[in-house]
């Protein structure tokens, strides 16, 4: 039977919670302060400890740390006051399984406790099974070895370490980084390494769907919910039950949908569009974005509370230009893989060509590298890729930030941006022979703005 410990210095609150837990038929101890609570944890094996945050003596976070230290498999839920989201985030960072905000109803408390215990029992069962077969599990871990993700750089090793750490937890993960850096690969890796690996991994491209479509895509709909809804349809959250859902391009969803998602993240439940039945979502949420979510929050385009909920475990994927030492490994990997896909015999690449690939700054990251190699492989008739097989890169290379600007030791953002802008404008003017409307087009700005900038940088007479 599951055993709980409730720590709260407010007698009415504590006794209320204990009564609810006992009504559920569970064993429950109680403590009036953090210290005596922690002492009880030393003597008993609790499945779940519920602790208030604000108490005399140890506060809830300190209790959480000590409990996790004593007994890592004991879950902890922290009770926080309304409006203290940072505290809740901090609690989650220190390993709390969840938090509950005061004031809460009996039902809210009951549902949270039940849900946590369901997961704890499942986890304990899994650990029991795998403890019996620990050898087998180690072998499987070895085999996985980040198989599809290539990269040996320090930055990628940090990514692997985080994946390994978070895979077994059930917390939401936010994977962010530029386009083509491998965010989807990482999401799949987390799923494959989690206890949900034999259940579905469902991807939703949030950016590709209009709001109403996205809602029915995520949550499903009942027959007749809207014109065209000729029968009940399960949404992706339902399809992903017991597995993981990958919300790709999450930075693109509307504020309205953000509110709906927040509810699933917080309450783990939803309704189908046009439906009344509440469905429990036992789904792990993995999200990805190539947008600066923090900036979107500042601009009021992304809900702050959803951002914090997602940002509990962030994984940043570095741009390829920041880990160029991975390029040779990636090139070898893609040459083999693409040759097999294209049914060609694998070919080599000469050192000079490899160096040339290293000079480019890869705005499209690994995806761009893969695409370039595919083109090269299709066109190359020799047994070895030479520098002249890579003509495509020379032009795009000009998009690289001028090295004299970034290499100098001046870190002042305004000065640096000023210099970069000036140089880009000069270059656009040179490229177009001083034709201002063409230069403006090249720069993606209006001609009137270009005039203004030419004046600002004192470039008007120079071409
Ligand atoms: N580290 C890597 N090792 C091997 N292949 C990679 C790596 N990173 C990316 N790729 C490959 O590059 C392509 C793009 O990766 P992915 O779709 O995961 O990028 P993304 O970050 O999700 O990009 P976007 O933001 O544009 O959706 C895929 O074909 C993927 O297999
Ligand atoms: Mg992607």
PDB file of C-alpha atoms in Angstrom, residues 187-409:
ATOM      1  CA  UNK A 187      13.177  14.360 -28.862  1.00  0.00           C
ATOM      2  CA  UNK A 188      13.165  10.859 -30.335  1.00  0.00           C
ATOM      3  CA  UNK A 189      16.267   9.924 -28.363  1.00  0.00           C
ATOM      4  CA  UNK A 190      14.655  11.035 -25.094  1.00  0.00           C
ATOM      5  CA  UNK A 191      11.587   8.956 -25.865  1.00  0.00           C
ATOM      6  CA  UNK A 192      13.659   5.915 -26.807  1.00  0.00           C
ATOM      7  CA  UNK A 193      15.619   6.125 -23.590  1.00  0.00           C
ATOM      8  CA  UNK A 194      12.583   6.611 -21.359  1.00  0.00           C
ATOM      9  CA  UNK A 195      10.379   4.010 -19.728  1.00  0.00           C
ATOM     10  CA  UNK A 196       7.767   4.983 -22.339  1.00  0.00           C
ATOM     11  CA  UNK A 197       9.894   3.675 -25.188  1.00  0.00           C
ATOM     12  CA  UNK A 198       7.535   0.867 -26.147  1.00  0.00           C
ATOM     13  CA  UNK A 199       4.571   3.229 -26.326  1.00  0.00           C
ATOM     14  CA  UNK A 200       3.833   5.723 -29.112  1.00  0.00           C
ATOM     15  CA  UNK A 201       5.939   8.758 -29.981  1.00  0.00           C
ATOM     16  CA  UNK A 202       3.570  11.209 -31.624  1.00  0.00           C
ATOM     17  CA  UNK A 203       4.806  14.326 -33.408  1.00  0.00           C
ATOM     18  CA  UNK A 204       2.637  17.381 -34.040  1.00  0.00           C
ATOM     19  CA  UNK A 205       3.883  20.250 -36.145  1.00  0.00           C
ATOM     20  CA  UNK A 206       2.138  23.068 -34.287  1.00  0.00           C
ATOM     21  CA  UNK A 207       3.364  25.680 -36.742  1.00  0.00           C
ATOM     22  CA  UNK A 208       1.774  24.063 -39.771  1.00  0.00           C
ATOM     23  CA  UNK A 209      -1.845  24.073 -38.607  1.00  0.00           C
ATOM     24  CA  UNK A 210      -4.415  26.831 -38.223  1.00  0.00           C
ATOM     25  CA  UNK A 211      -5.674  27.300 -34.671  1.00  0.00           C
ATOM     26  CA  UNK A 212      -8.987  25.457 -34.992  1.00  0.00           C
ATOM     27  CA  UNK A 213      -7.374  22.564 -36.838  1.00  0.00           C
ATOM     28  CA  UNK A 214      -4.609  22.350 -34.283  1.00  0.00           C
ATOM     29  CA  UNK A 215      -7.069  22.134 -31.435  1.00  0.00           C
ATOM     30  CA  UNK A 216      -8.930  19.226 -32.954  1.00  0.00           C
ATOM     31  CA  UNK A 217      -5.641  17.645 -34.024  1.00  0.00           C
ATOM     32  CA  UNK A 218      -4.304  17.767 -30.457  1.00  0.00           C
ATOM     33  CA  UNK A 219      -7.416  17.001 -28.467  1.00  0.00           C
ATOM     34  CA  UNK A 220      -9.643  15.243 -31.011  1.00  0.00           C
ATOM     35  CA  UNK A 221     -13.307  16.033 -31.594  1.00  0.00           C
ATOM     36  CA  UNK A 222     -16.751  14.590 -31.115  1.00  0.00           C
ATOM     37  CA  UNK A 223     -19.095  13.840 -33.990  1.00  0.00           C
ATOM     38  CA  UNK A 224     -20.842  17.062 -35.011  1.00  0.00           C
ATOM     39  CA  UNK A 225     -18.465  19.349 -33.101  1.00  0.00           C
ATOM     40  CA  UNK A 226     -18.144  21.481 -36.227  1.00  0.00           C
ATOM     41  CA  UNK A 227     -19.234  21.192 -39.837  1.00  0.00           C
ATOM     42  CA  UNK A 228     -17.216  18.380 -41.357  1.00  0.00           C
ATOM     43  CA  UNK A 229     -16.836  16.484 -38.081  1.00  0.00           C
ATOM     44  CA  UNK A 230     -18.716  13.462 -39.348  1.00  0.00           C
ATOM     45  CA  UNK A 231     -17.442  11.117 -36.686  1.00  0.00           C
ATOM     46  CA  UNK A 232     -15.544  11.146 -33.434  1.00  0.00           C
ATOM     47  CA  UNK A 233     -11.812  11.510 -33.918  1.00  0.00           C
ATOM     48  CA  UNK A 234      -9.097  10.873 -31.388  1.00  0.00           C
ATOM     49  CA  UNK A 235      -6.545  13.636 -30.966  1.00  0.00           C
ATOM     50  CA  UNK A 236      -2.788  13.270 -30.783  1.00  0.00           C
ATOM     51  CA  UNK A 237      -2.822  13.458 -26.986  1.00  0.00           C
ATOM     52  CA  UNK A 238      -5.091  10.435 -26.911  1.00  0.00           C
ATOM     53  CA  UNK A 239      -3.019   8.600 -29.499  1.00  0.00           C
ATOM     54  CA  UNK A 240       0.094   9.268 -27.438  1.00  0.00           C
ATOM     55  CA  UNK A 241      -1.367   7.807 -24.203  1.00  0.00           C
ATOM     56  CA  UNK A 242       1.393   6.292 -22.082  1.00  0.00           C
ATOM     57  CA  UNK A 243       3.916   7.504 -24.630  1.00  0.00           C
ATOM     58  CA  UNK A 244       5.354  10.885 -25.547  1.00  0.00           C
ATOM     59  CA  UNK A 245       3.991  13.744 -27.601  1.00  0.00           C
ATOM     60  CA  UNK A 246       6.434  15.955 -29.494  1.00  0.00           C
ATOM     61  CA  UNK A 247       5.057  19.471 -29.932  1.00  0.00           C
ATOM     62  CA  UNK A 248       7.262  20.819 -32.681  1.00  0.00           C
ATOM     63  CA  UNK A 249       7.440  24.570 -33.416  1.00  0.00           C
ATOM     64  CA  UNK A 250       5.693  25.360 -30.149  1.00  0.00           C
ATOM     65  CA  UNK A 251       6.706  29.002 -30.484  1.00  0.00           C
ATOM     66  CA  UNK A 252       4.181  29.342 -33.301  1.00  0.00           C
ATOM     67  CA  UNK A 253       0.982  28.547 -31.423  1.00  0.00           C
ATOM     68  CA  UNK A 254      -1.622  31.191 -30.621  1.00  0.00           C
ATOM     69  CA  UNK A 255      -2.155  32.547 -27.118  1.00  0.00           C
ATOM     70  CA  UNK A 256      -5.514  30.835 -27.012  1.00  0.00           C
ATOM     71  CA  UNK A 257      -3.980  27.435 -27.737  1.00  0.00           C
ATOM     72  CA  UNK A 258      -1.228  28.175 -25.234  1.00  0.00           C
ATOM     73  CA  UNK A 259      -3.876  28.470 -22.516  1.00  0.00           C
ATOM     74  CA  UNK A 260      -5.318  25.102 -23.516  1.00  0.00           C
ATOM     75  CA  UNK A 261      -1.906  23.476 -23.525  1.00  0.00           C
ATOM     76  CA  UNK A 262      -1.075  24.942 -20.144  1.00  0.00           C
ATOM     77  CA  UNK A 263      -4.088  23.156 -18.735  1.00  0.00           C
ATOM     78  CA  UNK A 264      -2.882  19.807 -20.075  1.00  0.00           C
ATOM     79  CA  UNK A 265       0.549  20.448 -18.646  1.00  0.00           C
ATOM     80  CA  UNK A 266      -0.797  21.418 -15.253  1.00  0.00           C
ATOM     81  CA  UNK A 267      -3.832  19.248 -14.840  1.00  0.00           C
ATOM     82  CA  UNK A 268      -2.932  16.414 -17.196  1.00  0.00           C
ATOM     83  CA  UNK A 269      -6.446  16.386 -18.576  1.00  0.00           C
ATOM     84  CA  UNK A 270      -8.429  17.717 -21.518  1.00  0.00           C
ATOM     85  CA  UNK A 271     -11.707  17.377 -23.408  1.00  0.00           C
ATOM     86  CA  UNK A 272     -12.261  16.601 -27.077  1.00  0.00           C
ATOM     87  CA  UNK A 273     -13.548  19.571 -29.097  1.00  0.00           C
ATOM     88  CA  UNK A 274     -17.325  19.603 -28.645  1.00  0.00           C
ATOM     89  CA  UNK A 275     -17.106  16.943 -25.952  1.00  0.00           C
ATOM     90  CA  UNK A 276     -17.850  16.903 -22.252  1.00  0.00           C
ATOM     91  CA  UNK A 277     -15.955  13.865 -21.084  1.00  0.00           C
ATOM     92  CA  UNK A 278     -12.693  14.780 -19.357  1.00  0.00           C
ATOM     93  CA  UNK A 279      -9.836  12.598 -20.507  1.00  0.00           C
ATOM     94  CA  UNK A 280      -6.727  12.009 -18.419  1.00  0.00           C
ATOM     95  CA  UNK A 281      -3.527  12.527 -20.373  1.00  0.00           C
ATOM     96  CA  UNK A 282      -0.769  10.187 -19.302  1.00  0.00           C
ATOM     97  CA  UNK A 283       1.585  11.679 -21.828  1.00  0.00           C
ATOM     98  CA  UNK A 284       5.095  13.037 -21.587  1.00  0.00           C
ATOM     99  CA  UNK A 285       5.449  16.376 -23.287  1.00  0.00           C
ATOM    100  CA  UNK A 286       8.500  17.141 -25.384  1.00  0.00           C
ATOM    101  CA  UNK A 287       8.480  20.491 -27.147  1.00  0.00           C
ATOM    102  CA  UNK A 288      10.791  22.189 -29.606  1.00  0.00           C
ATOM    103  CA  UNK A 289      11.231  25.634 -31.033  1.00  0.00           C
ATOM    104  CA  UNK A 290      13.705  27.607 -33.066  1.00  0.00           C
ATOM    105  CA  UNK A 291      12.277  30.868 -31.754  1.00  0.00           C
ATOM    106  CA  UNK A 292      13.596  32.897 -28.838  1.00  0.00           C
ATOM    107  CA  UNK A 293      10.767  32.060 -26.460  1.00  0.00           C
ATOM    108  CA  UNK A 294      12.024  34.434 -23.774  1.00  0.00           C
ATOM    109  CA  UNK A 295      11.781  37.269 -26.285  1.00  0.00           C
ATOM    110  CA  UNK A 296       8.299  36.141 -27.260  1.00  0.00           C
ATOM    111  CA  UNK A 297       7.345  36.284 -23.588  1.00  0.00           C
ATOM    112  CA  UNK A 298       8.699  39.844 -23.353  1.00  0.00           C
ATOM    113  CA  UNK A 299       6.654  40.795 -26.397  1.00  0.00           C
ATOM    114  CA  UNK A 300       3.529  39.255 -24.920  1.00  0.00           C
ATOM    115  CA  UNK A 301       3.327  36.595 -27.641  1.00  0.00           C
ATOM    116  CA  UNK A 302       4.045  33.656 -25.369  1.00  0.00           C
ATOM    117  CA  UNK A 303       2.497  33.004 -21.950  1.00  0.00           C
ATOM    118  CA  UNK A 304       5.007  33.378 -19.192  1.00  0.00           C
ATOM    119  CA  UNK A 305       3.539  30.575 -17.078  1.00  0.00           C
ATOM    120  CA  UNK A 306       3.652  28.149 -20.010  1.00  0.00           C
ATOM    121  CA  UNK A 307       7.220  29.205 -20.704  1.00  0.00           C
ATOM    122  CA  UNK A 308       8.274  28.405 -17.128  1.00  0.00           C
ATOM    123  CA  UNK A 309       6.403  25.114 -17.227  1.00  0.00           C
ATOM    124  CA  UNK A 310       8.273  24.101 -20.351  1.00  0.00           C
ATOM    125  CA  UNK A 311      11.582  25.591 -19.379  1.00  0.00           C
ATOM    126  CA  UNK A 312      11.958  23.336 -16.354  1.00  0.00           C
ATOM    127  CA  UNK A 313      14.216  21.144 -18.428  1.00  0.00           C
ATOM    128  CA  UNK A 314      15.647  23.086 -21.351  1.00  0.00           C
ATOM    129  CA  UNK A 315      18.014  21.485 -23.837  1.00  0.00           C
ATOM    130  CA  UNK A 316      19.898  23.867 -26.087  1.00  0.00           C
ATOM    131  CA  UNK A 317      21.180  22.461 -29.338  1.00  0.00           C
ATOM    132  CA  UNK A 318      24.287  24.309 -30.512  1.00  0.00           C
ATOM    133  CA  UNK A 319      24.559  25.642 -34.047  1.00  0.00           C
ATOM    134  CA  UNK A 320      26.866  23.667 -36.308  1.00  0.00           C
ATOM    135  CA  UNK A 321      29.178  26.690 -36.705  1.00  0.00           C
ATOM    136  CA  UNK A 322      29.812  26.520 -32.961  1.00  0.00           C
ATOM    137  CA  UNK A 323      30.936  22.907 -33.087  1.00  0.00           C
ATOM    138  CA  UNK A 324      32.822  22.681 -36.326  1.00  0.00           C
ATOM    139  CA  UNK A 325      34.989  19.873 -34.987  1.00  0.00           C
ATOM    140  CA  UNK A 326      31.947  17.649 -35.560  1.00  0.00           C
ATOM    141  CA  UNK A 327      31.895  18.353 -39.303  1.00  0.00           C
ATOM    142  CA  UNK A 328      34.254  15.517 -40.374  1.00  0.00           C
ATOM    143  CA  UNK A 329      32.270  12.972 -38.347  1.00  0.00           C
ATOM    144  CA  UNK A 330      28.981  14.234 -39.769  1.00  0.00           C
ATOM    145  CA  UNK A 331      30.325  14.249 -43.323  1.00  0.00           C
ATOM    146  CA  UNK A 332      31.473  10.646 -43.016  1.00  0.00           C
ATOM    147  CA  UNK A 333      28.180   9.620 -41.510  1.00  0.00           C
ATOM    148  CA  UNK A 334      26.115  11.313 -44.231  1.00  0.00           C
ATOM    149  CA  UNK A 335      28.312  10.065 -47.080  1.00  0.00           C
ATOM    150  CA  UNK A 336      27.709   6.502 -45.947  1.00  0.00           C
ATOM    151  CA  UNK A 337      24.039   6.979 -45.226  1.00  0.00           C
ATOM    152  CA  UNK A 338      23.291   8.907 -48.425  1.00  0.00           C
ATOM    153  CA  UNK A 339      25.225   6.459 -50.592  1.00  0.00           C
ATOM    154  CA  UNK A 340      23.075   3.684 -49.197  1.00  0.00           C
ATOM    155  CA  UNK A 341      19.870   5.716 -49.708  1.00  0.00           C
ATOM    156  CA  UNK A 342      20.872   6.632 -53.259  1.00  0.00           C
ATOM    157  CA  UNK A 343      22.131   3.114 -53.961  1.00  0.00           C
ATOM    158  CA  UNK A 344      25.565   4.411 -54.946  1.00  0.00           C
ATOM    159  CA  UNK A 345      28.898   3.055 -53.851  1.00  0.00           C
ATOM    160  CA  UNK A 346      30.226   5.073 -50.945  1.00  0.00           C
ATOM    161  CA  UNK A 347      32.783   7.713 -51.887  1.00  0.00           C
ATOM    162  CA  UNK A 348      35.475   9.585 -50.015  1.00  0.00           C
ATOM    163  CA  UNK A 349      36.094  13.266 -49.582  1.00  0.00           C
ATOM    164  CA  UNK A 350      39.501  14.882 -49.937  1.00  0.00           C
ATOM    165  CA  UNK A 351      41.054  16.828 -47.076  1.00  0.00           C
ATOM    166  CA  UNK A 352      40.855  20.174 -48.891  1.00  0.00           C
ATOM    167  CA  UNK A 353      37.140  19.748 -49.544  1.00  0.00           C
ATOM    168  CA  UNK A 354      36.593  18.822 -45.930  1.00  0.00           C
ATOM    169  CA  UNK A 355      38.434  21.973 -44.885  1.00  0.00           C
ATOM    170  CA  UNK A 356      36.326  24.007 -47.255  1.00  0.00           C
ATOM    171  CA  UNK A 357      33.190  22.661 -45.586  1.00  0.00           C
ATOM    172  CA  UNK A 358      34.700  23.736 -42.280  1.00  0.00           C
ATOM    173  CA  UNK A 359      35.111  27.326 -43.488  1.00  0.00           C
ATOM    174  CA  UNK A 360      31.454  27.797 -44.234  1.00  0.00           C
ATOM    175  CA  UNK A 361      29.204  29.035 -41.441  1.00  0.00           C
ATOM    176  CA  UNK A 362      26.211  26.704 -42.051  1.00  0.00           C
ATOM    177  CA  UNK A 363      23.177  28.902 -41.371  1.00  0.00           C
ATOM    178  CA  UNK A 364      20.973  25.845 -42.022  1.00  0.00           C
ATOM    179  CA  UNK A 365      23.074  23.669 -39.708  1.00  0.00           C
ATOM    180  CA  UNK A 366      23.196  19.877 -40.011  1.00  0.00           C
ATOM    181  CA  UNK A 367      20.201  19.768 -42.330  1.00  0.00           C
ATOM    182  CA  UNK A 368      21.980  22.079 -44.763  1.00  0.00           C
ATOM    183  CA  UNK A 369      25.144  19.989 -44.568  1.00  0.00           C
ATOM    184  CA  UNK A 370      23.129  16.863 -45.322  1.00  0.00           C
ATOM    185  CA  UNK A 371      21.420  18.559 -48.286  1.00  0.00           C
ATOM    186  CA  UNK A 372      24.685  19.870 -49.695  1.00  0.00           C
ATOM    187  CA  UNK A 373      26.255  16.433 -49.473  1.00  0.00           C
ATOM    188  CA  UNK A 374      23.271  14.831 -51.157  1.00  0.00           C
ATOM    189  CA  UNK A 375      23.551  17.252 -54.082  1.00  0.00           C
ATOM    190  CA  UNK A 376      27.272  16.671 -54.310  1.00  0.00           C
ATOM    191  CA  UNK A 377      26.876  12.931 -54.175  1.00  0.00           C
ATOM    192  CA  UNK A 378      24.285  12.886 -56.935  1.00  0.00           C
ATOM    193  CA  UNK A 379      26.404  15.063 -59.213  1.00  0.00           C
ATOM    194  CA  UNK A 380      29.881  13.748 -58.427  1.00  0.00           C
ATOM    195  CA  UNK A 381      31.159  11.228 -60.952  1.00  0.00           C
ATOM    196  CA  UNK A 382      34.539  10.531 -59.367  1.00  0.00           C
ATOM    197  CA  UNK A 383      35.498   8.291 -56.496  1.00  0.00           C
ATOM    198  CA  UNK A 384      36.433  11.265 -54.382  1.00  0.00           C
ATOM    199  CA  UNK A 385      34.747  14.580 -53.651  1.00  0.00           C
ATOM    200  CA  UNK A 386      37.091  17.429 -54.487  1.00  0.00           C
ATOM    201  CA  UNK A 387      36.966  21.132 -53.685  1.00  0.00           C
ATOM    202  CA  UNK A 388      35.569  21.934 -57.132  1.00  0.00           C
ATOM    203  CA  UNK A 389      32.629  19.616 -56.418  1.00  0.00           C
ATOM    204  CA  UNK A 390      31.476  22.135 -53.813  1.00  0.00           C
ATOM    205  CA  UNK A 391      30.745  25.325 -55.754  1.00  0.00           C
ATOM    206  CA  UNK A 392      27.513  26.091 -53.973  1.00  0.00           C
ATOM    207  CA  UNK A 393      29.114  27.242 -50.760  1.00  0.00           C
ATOM    208  CA  UNK A 394      31.177  30.144 -52.020  1.00  0.00           C
ATOM    209  CA  UNK A 395      28.234  32.498 -52.501  1.00  0.00           C
ATOM    210  CA  UNK A 396      26.341  31.743 -49.326  1.00  0.00           C
ATOM    211  CA  UNK A 397      29.605  32.086 -47.486  1.00  0.00           C
ATOM    212  CA  UNK A 398      29.379  35.814 -48.027  1.00  0.00           C
ATOM    213  CA  UNK A 399      26.561  35.837 -45.489  1.00  0.00           C
ATOM    214  CA  UNK A 400      29.139  35.091 -42.826  1.00  0.00           C
ATOM    215  CA  UNK A 401      29.568  37.856 -40.266  1.00  0.00           C
ATOM    216  CA  UNK A 402      32.748  39.713 -41.234  1.00  0.00           C
ATOM    217  CA  UNK A 403      35.519  38.243 -39.141  1.00  0.00           C
ATOM    218  CA  UNK A 404      37.119  41.615 -38.405  1.00  0.00           C
ATOM    219  CA  UNK A 405      33.940  42.523 -36.587  1.00  0.00           C
ATOM    220  CA  UNK A 406      33.550  39.438 -34.477  1.00  0.00           C
ATOM    221  CA  UNK A 407      37.208  38.780 -33.834  1.00  0.00           C
ATOM    222  CA  UNK A 408      37.982  42.025 -32.111  1.00  0.00           C
ATOM    223  CA  UNK A 409      37.806  42.219 -28.359  1.00  0.00           C
TER     224      UNK A 409
END
